[in-house]
CSV table of C-alpha atoms in Angstrom, one decimal:
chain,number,residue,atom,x,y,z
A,1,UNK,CA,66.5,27.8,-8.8
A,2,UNK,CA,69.4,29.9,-10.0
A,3,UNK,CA,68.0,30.6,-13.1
A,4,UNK,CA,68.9,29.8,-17.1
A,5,UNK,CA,72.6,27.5,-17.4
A,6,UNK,CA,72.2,28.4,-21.7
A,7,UNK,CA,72.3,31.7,-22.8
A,8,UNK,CA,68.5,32.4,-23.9
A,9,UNK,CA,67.3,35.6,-22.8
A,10,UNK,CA,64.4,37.6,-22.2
A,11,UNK,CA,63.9,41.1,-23.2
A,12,UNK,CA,61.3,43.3,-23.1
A,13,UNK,CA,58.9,40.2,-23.4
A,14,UNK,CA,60.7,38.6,-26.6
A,15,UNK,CA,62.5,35.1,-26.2
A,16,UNK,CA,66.1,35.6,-27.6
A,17,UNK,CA,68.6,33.2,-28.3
A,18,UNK,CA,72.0,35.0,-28.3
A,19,UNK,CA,73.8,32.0,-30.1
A,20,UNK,CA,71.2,32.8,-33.5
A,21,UNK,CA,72.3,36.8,-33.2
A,22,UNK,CA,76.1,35.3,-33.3
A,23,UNK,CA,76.0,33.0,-35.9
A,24,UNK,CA,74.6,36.0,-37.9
A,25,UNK,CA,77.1,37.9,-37.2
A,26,UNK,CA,80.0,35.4,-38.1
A,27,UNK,CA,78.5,35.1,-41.6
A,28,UNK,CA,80.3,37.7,-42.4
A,29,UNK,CA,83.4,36.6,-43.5
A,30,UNK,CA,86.1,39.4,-41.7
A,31,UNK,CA,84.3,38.7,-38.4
A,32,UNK,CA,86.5,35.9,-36.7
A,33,UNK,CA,85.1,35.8,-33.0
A,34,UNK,CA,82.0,37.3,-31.3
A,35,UNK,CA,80.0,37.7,-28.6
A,36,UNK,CA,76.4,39.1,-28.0
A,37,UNK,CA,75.3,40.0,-24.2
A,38,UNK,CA,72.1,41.6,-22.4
A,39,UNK,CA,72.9,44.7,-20.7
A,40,UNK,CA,70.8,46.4,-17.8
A,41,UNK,CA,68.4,44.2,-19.1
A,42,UNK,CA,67.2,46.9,-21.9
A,43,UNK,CA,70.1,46.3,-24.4
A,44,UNK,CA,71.6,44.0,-26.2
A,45,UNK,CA,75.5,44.3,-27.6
A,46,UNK,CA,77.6,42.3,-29.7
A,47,UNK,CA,81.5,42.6,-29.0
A,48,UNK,CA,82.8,41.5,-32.7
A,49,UNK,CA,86.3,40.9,-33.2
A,50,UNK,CA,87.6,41.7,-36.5
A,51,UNK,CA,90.7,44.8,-37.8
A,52,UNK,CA,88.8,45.8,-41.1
A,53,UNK,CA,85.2,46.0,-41.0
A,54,UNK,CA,82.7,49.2,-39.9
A,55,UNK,CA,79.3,49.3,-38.1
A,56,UNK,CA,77.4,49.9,-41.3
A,57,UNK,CA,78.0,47.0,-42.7
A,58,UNK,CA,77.3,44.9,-39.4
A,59,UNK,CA,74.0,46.6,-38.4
A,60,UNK,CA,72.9,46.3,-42.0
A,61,UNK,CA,73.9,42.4,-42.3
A,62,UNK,CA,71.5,42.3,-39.2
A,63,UNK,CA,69.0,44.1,-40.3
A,64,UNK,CA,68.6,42.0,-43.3
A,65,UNK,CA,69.1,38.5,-41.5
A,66,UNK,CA,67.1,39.4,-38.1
A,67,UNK,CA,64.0,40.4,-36.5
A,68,UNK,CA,64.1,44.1,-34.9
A,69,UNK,CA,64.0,43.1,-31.5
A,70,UNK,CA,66.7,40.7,-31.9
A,71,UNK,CA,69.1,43.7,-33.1
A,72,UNK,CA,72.0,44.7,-31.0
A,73,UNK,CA,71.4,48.4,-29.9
A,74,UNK,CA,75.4,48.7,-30.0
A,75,UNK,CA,78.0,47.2,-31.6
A,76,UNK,CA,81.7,47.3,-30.3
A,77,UNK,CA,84.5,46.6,-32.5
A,78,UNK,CA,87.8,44.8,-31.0
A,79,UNK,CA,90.8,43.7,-32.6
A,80,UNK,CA,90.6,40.9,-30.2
A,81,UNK,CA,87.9,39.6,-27.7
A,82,UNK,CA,90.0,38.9,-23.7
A,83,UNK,CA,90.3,35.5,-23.3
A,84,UNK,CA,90.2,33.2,-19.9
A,85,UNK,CA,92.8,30.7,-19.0
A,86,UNK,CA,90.8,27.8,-20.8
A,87,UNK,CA,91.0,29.9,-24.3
A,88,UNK,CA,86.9,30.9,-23.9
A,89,UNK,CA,86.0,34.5,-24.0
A,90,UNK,CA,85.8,35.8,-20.8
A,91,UNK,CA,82.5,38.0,-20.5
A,92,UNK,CA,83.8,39.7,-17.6
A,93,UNK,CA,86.5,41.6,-19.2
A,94,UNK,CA,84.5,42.8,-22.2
A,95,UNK,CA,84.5,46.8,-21.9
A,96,UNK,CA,81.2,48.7,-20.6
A,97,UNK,CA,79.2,49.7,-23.2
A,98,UNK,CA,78.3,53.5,-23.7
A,99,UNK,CA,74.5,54.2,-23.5
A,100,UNK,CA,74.6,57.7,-24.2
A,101,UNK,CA,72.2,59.2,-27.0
A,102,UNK,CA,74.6,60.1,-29.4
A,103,UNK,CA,76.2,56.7,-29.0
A,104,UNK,CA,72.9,54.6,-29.9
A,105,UNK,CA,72.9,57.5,-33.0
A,106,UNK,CA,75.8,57.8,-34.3
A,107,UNK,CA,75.0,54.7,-36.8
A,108,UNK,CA,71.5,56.5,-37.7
A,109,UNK,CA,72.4,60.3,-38.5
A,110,UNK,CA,71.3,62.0,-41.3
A,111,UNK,CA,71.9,65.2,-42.5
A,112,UNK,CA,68.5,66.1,-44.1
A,113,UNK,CA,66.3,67.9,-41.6
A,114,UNK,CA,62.9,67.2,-40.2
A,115,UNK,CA,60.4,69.0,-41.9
A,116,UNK,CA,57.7,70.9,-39.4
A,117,UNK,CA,55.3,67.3,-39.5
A,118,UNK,CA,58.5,65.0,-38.6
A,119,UNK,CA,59.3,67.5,-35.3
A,120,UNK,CA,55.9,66.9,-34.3
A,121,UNK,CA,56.4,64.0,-34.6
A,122,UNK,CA,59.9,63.7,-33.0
A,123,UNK,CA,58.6,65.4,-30.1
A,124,UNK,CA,56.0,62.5,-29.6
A,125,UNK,CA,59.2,60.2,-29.9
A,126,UNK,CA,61.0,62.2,-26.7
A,127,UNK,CA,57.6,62.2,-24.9
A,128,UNK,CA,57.4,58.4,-24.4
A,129,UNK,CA,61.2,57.7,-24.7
A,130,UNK,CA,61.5,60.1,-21.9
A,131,UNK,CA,64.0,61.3,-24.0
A,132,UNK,CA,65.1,65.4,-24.1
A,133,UNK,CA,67.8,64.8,-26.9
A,134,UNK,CA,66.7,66.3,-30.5
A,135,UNK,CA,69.8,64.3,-32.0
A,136,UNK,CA,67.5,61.5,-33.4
A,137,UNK,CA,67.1,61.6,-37.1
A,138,UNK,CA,64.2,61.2,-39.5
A,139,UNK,CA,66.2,57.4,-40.2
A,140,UNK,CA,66.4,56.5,-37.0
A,141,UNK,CA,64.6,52.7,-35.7
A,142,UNK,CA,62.5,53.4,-32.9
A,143,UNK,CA,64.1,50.0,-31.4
A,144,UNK,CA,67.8,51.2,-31.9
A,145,UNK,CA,67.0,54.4,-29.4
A,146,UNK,CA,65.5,52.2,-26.5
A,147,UNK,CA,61.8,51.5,-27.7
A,148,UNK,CA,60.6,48.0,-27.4
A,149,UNK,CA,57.1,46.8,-28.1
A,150,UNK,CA,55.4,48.0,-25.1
A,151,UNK,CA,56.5,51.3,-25.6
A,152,UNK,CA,55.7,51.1,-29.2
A,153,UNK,CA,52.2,50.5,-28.1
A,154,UNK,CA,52.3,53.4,-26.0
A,155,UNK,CA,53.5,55.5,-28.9
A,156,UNK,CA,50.6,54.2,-30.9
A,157,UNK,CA,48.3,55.0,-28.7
A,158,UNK,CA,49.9,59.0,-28.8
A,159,UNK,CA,49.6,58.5,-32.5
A,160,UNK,CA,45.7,57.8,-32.3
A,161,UNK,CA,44.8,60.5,-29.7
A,162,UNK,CA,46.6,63.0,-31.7
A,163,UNK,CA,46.2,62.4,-35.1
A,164,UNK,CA,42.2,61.0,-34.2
A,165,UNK,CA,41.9,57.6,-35.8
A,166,UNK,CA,41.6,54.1,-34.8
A,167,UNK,CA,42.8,50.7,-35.2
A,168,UNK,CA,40.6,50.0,-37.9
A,169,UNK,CA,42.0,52.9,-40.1
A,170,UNK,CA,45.4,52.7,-39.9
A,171,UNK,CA,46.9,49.4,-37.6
A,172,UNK,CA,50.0,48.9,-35.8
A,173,UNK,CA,51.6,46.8,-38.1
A,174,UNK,CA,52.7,49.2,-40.7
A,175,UNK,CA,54.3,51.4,-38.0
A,176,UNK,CA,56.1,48.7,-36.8
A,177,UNK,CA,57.3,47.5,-40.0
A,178,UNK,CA,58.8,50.9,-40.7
A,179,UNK,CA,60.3,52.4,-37.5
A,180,UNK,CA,61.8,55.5,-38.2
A,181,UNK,CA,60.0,59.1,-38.0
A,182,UNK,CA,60.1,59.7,-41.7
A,183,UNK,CA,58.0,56.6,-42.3
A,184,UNK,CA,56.0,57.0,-39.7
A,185,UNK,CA,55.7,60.7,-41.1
A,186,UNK,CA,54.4,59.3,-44.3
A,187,UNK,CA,52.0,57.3,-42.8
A,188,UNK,CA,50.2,59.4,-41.2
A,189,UNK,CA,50.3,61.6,-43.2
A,190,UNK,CA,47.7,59.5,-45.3
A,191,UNK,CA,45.3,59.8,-42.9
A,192,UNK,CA,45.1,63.5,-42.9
A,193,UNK,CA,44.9,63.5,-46.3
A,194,UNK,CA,42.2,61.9,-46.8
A,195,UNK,CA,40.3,62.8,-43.6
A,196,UNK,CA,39.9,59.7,-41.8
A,197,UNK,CA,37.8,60.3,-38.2
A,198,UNK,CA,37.8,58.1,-35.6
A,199,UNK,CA,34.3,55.7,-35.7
A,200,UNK,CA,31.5,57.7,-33.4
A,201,UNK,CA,30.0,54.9,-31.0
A,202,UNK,CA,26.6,56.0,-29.9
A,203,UNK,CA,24.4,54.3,-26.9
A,204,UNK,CA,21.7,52.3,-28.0
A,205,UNK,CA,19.6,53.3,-24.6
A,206,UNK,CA,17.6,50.1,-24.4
A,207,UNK,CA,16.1,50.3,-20.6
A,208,UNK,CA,14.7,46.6,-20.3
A,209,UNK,CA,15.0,43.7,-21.8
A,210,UNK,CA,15.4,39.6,-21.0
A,211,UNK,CA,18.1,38.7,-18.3
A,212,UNK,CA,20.6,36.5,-19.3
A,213,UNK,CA,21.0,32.8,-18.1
A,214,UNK,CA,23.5,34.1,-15.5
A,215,UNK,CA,21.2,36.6,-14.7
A,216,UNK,CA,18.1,34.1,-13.8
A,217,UNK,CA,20.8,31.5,-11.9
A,218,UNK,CA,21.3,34.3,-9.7
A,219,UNK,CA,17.5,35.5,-9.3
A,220,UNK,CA,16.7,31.9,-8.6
A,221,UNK,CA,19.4,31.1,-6.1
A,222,UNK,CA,18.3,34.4,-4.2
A,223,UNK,CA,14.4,33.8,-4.2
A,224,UNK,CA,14.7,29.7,-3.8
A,225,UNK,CA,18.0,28.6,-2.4
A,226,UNK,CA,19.0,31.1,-0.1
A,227,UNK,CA,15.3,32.5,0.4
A,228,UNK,CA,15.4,35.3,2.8
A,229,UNK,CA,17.6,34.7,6.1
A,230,UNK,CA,21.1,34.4,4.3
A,231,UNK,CA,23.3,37.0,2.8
A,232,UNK,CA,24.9,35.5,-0.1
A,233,UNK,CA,25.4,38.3,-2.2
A,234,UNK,CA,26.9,40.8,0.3
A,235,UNK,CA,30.1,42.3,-0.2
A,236,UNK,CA,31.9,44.3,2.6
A,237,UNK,CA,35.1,46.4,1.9
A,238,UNK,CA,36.4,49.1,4.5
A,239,UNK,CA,38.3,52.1,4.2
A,240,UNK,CA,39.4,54.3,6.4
A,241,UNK,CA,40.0,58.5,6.3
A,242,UNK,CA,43.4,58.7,7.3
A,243,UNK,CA,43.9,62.5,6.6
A,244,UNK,CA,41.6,65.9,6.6
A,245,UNK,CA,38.1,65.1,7.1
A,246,UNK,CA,35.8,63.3,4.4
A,247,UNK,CA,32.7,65.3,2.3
A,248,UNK,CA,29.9,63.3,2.6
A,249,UNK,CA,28.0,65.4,-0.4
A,250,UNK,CA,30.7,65.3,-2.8
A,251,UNK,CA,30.8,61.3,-1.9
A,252,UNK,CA,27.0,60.6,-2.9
A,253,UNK,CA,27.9,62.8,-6.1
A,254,UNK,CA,31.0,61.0,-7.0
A,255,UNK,CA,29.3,57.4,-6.7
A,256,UNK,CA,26.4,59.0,-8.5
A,257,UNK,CA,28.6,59.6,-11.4
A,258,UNK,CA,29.7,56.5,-11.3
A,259,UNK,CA,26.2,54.6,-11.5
A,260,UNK,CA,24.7,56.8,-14.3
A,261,UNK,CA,27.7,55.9,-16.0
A,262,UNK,CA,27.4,52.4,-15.9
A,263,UNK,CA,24.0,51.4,-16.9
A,264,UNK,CA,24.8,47.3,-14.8
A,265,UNK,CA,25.7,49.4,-11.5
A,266,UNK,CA,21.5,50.4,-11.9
A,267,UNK,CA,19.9,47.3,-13.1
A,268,UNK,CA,17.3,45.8,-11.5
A,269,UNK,CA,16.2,42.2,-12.1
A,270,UNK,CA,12.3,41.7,-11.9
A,271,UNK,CA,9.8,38.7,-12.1
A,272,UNK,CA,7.4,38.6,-15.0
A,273,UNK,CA,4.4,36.5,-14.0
A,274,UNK,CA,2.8,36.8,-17.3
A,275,UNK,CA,5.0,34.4,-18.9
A,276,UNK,CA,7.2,33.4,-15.8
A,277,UNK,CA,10.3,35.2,-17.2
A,278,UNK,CA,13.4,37.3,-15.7
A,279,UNK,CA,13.4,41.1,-16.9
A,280,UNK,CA,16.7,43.3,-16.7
A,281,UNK,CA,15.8,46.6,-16.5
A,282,UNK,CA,17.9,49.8,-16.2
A,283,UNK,CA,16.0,52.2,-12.7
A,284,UNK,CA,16.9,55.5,-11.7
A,285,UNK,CA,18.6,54.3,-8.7
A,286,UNK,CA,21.4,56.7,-9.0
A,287,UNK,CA,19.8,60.0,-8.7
A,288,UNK,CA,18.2,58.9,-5.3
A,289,UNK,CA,21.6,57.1,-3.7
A,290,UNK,CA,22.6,58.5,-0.8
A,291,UNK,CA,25.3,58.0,2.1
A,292,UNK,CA,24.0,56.2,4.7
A,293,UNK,CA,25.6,57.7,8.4
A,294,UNK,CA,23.6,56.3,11.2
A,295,UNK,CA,26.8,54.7,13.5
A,296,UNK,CA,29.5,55.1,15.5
A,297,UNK,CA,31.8,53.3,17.4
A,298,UNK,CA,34.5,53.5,20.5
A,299,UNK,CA,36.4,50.8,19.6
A,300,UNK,CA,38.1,48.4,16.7
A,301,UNK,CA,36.0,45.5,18.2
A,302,UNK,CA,32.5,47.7,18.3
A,303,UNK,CA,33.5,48.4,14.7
A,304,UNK,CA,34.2,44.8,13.6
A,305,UNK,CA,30.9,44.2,15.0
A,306,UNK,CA,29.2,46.8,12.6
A,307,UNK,CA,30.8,45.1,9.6
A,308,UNK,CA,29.8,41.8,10.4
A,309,UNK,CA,25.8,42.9,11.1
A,310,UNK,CA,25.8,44.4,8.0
A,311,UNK,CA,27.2,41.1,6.4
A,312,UNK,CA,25.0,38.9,7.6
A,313,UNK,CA,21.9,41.0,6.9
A,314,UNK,CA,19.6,39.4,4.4
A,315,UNK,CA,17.7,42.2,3.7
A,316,UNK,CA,20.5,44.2,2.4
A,317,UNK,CA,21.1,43.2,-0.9
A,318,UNK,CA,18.1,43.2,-3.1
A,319,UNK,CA,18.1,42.1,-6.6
A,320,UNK,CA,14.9,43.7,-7.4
């Protein structure tokens, strides 16, 4: 498999057909020939072939006609596209585009400044563009400087820990429907206004209550099924200190951590005779766990044979 014989292509997640971004781009009438090509597989460009017409006008006929992500990040004006010796374009000879910053920009300048909020913001831009150029303007499309939607979400995300509100307050969908940094200013600038804080979740701390049907399958299948000479429920994993030597105390305190933490790593599932019911109840198991070192070995077979005891050992697993 070779891959695609059409021109469809796949950036950034988005399905594009390159023959839709053409035919938008021969609507307008001084355009005679064009061509629109992936490049590096984060860009799009449109070669256009045509002696009177500027890149205003094309990325604005775009803009107007197209989805963002289906938007050429550059457009290069020809007076005429190479050809091969059957008369088709030939996509080989088509000139290297120029990725460079103030190449991508030069269609977005603007000569008002950022106020102090927009740098802020700008500065978020550069952090997960990766991006140390301060030549973006407030009117430039996050998509047209080489954002796409996953690092949208990742600016998003910037937006929420910084400026402390959630999804429910202020979505995604606004941000992506206006794209530059002075829209984005204005938007979140509503929610310092009028002092919007993140939602406060709060534990419940319910200790015990009924297991659920999953719950009892598995408290059945251990006391009935597999009774108490097979170790169904044991997992084994192995690792091994490759470097320095290992802290045994810090160990026991980091999987401590871990189990008060998460209330399922210390629940217990108990037999209630008085009405024949499975109980889920959360123990203090985590504040007596402790590091178990009771073996050695010589070998890589003696140790193999220390893993598989401890497998088969029915009495290692309790649900109780």
């Amino acid at each position: 498999y070779q891959g695609r014989k059409d021109h469809q292509i796949k950036l950034h997640g988005q399905r594009i057909e390159l023959g839709e971004i053409e035919r938008c781009l021969l609507n307008i009438v001084s355009i005679s020939t064009c061509v629109v090509m992936k490049w590096n597989d984060d860009y799009l460009v449109a070669y256009v072939q045509s002696s009177h017409v500027n890149e205003d006008e094309i990325r604005q006929n775009c803009q107007s006609h197209l989805p963002p992500h289906m938007i050429p990040s550059v457009f290069i004006i020809l007076d005429k596209l190479p050809l091969n010796q059957n008369g088709k374009v030939d996509r080989k000879q088509l000139p290297s585009p120029d990725f460079s910053v103030s190449t991508l920009l030069s269609s977005d300048k603007s000569d008002t400044p950022l106020n102090q909020f927009e740098e802020h913001i700008l500065t978020i831009w550069c952090q997960v563009l990766h991006c140390d150029d301060n030549q973006i303007s407030r009117t430039t499309s996050f998509f047209t400087v080489g954002g796409h939607s996953l690092l949208f979400i990742k600016l998003y995300h910037h937006y929420q820990s910084v400026f402390n509100f959630d999804a429910h307050t202020l979505s995604i969908a606004p941000f992506l429907q206006q794209p530059t940094i002075f829209q984005h200013s204005q938007l979140l600038q509503t929610v310092i206004m009028n002092n919007i804080q993140t939602s406060q979740w709060h534990t419940l701390h319910i200790n015990e209550g009924i297991a659920s049907f999953a719950q009892e399958r598995i408290f059945l299948d251990e006391q009935v099924r597999f009774s108490s000479d097979i170790a169904i429920y044991n997992e084994f994993s192995t690792l091994q200190v490759v470097q320095g030597s290992l802290s045994f105390n810090r160990l026991s305190q980091a999987f401590r951590c871990v189990l008060n933490k998460h209330k399922i790593l210390c629940t217990s599932l108990l037999f209630n005779s008085d009405n024949s019911g499975v109980r889920q109840c959360i123990t203090e198991i985590h504040k007596i766990f402790t590091v178990t070192i009771n073996q050695t070995f010589e070998n890589e077979n003696e140790l193999r044979d220390i893993i598989y005891q401890r497998t088969i050992n029915p009495n290692f697993f309790d649900l109780s």
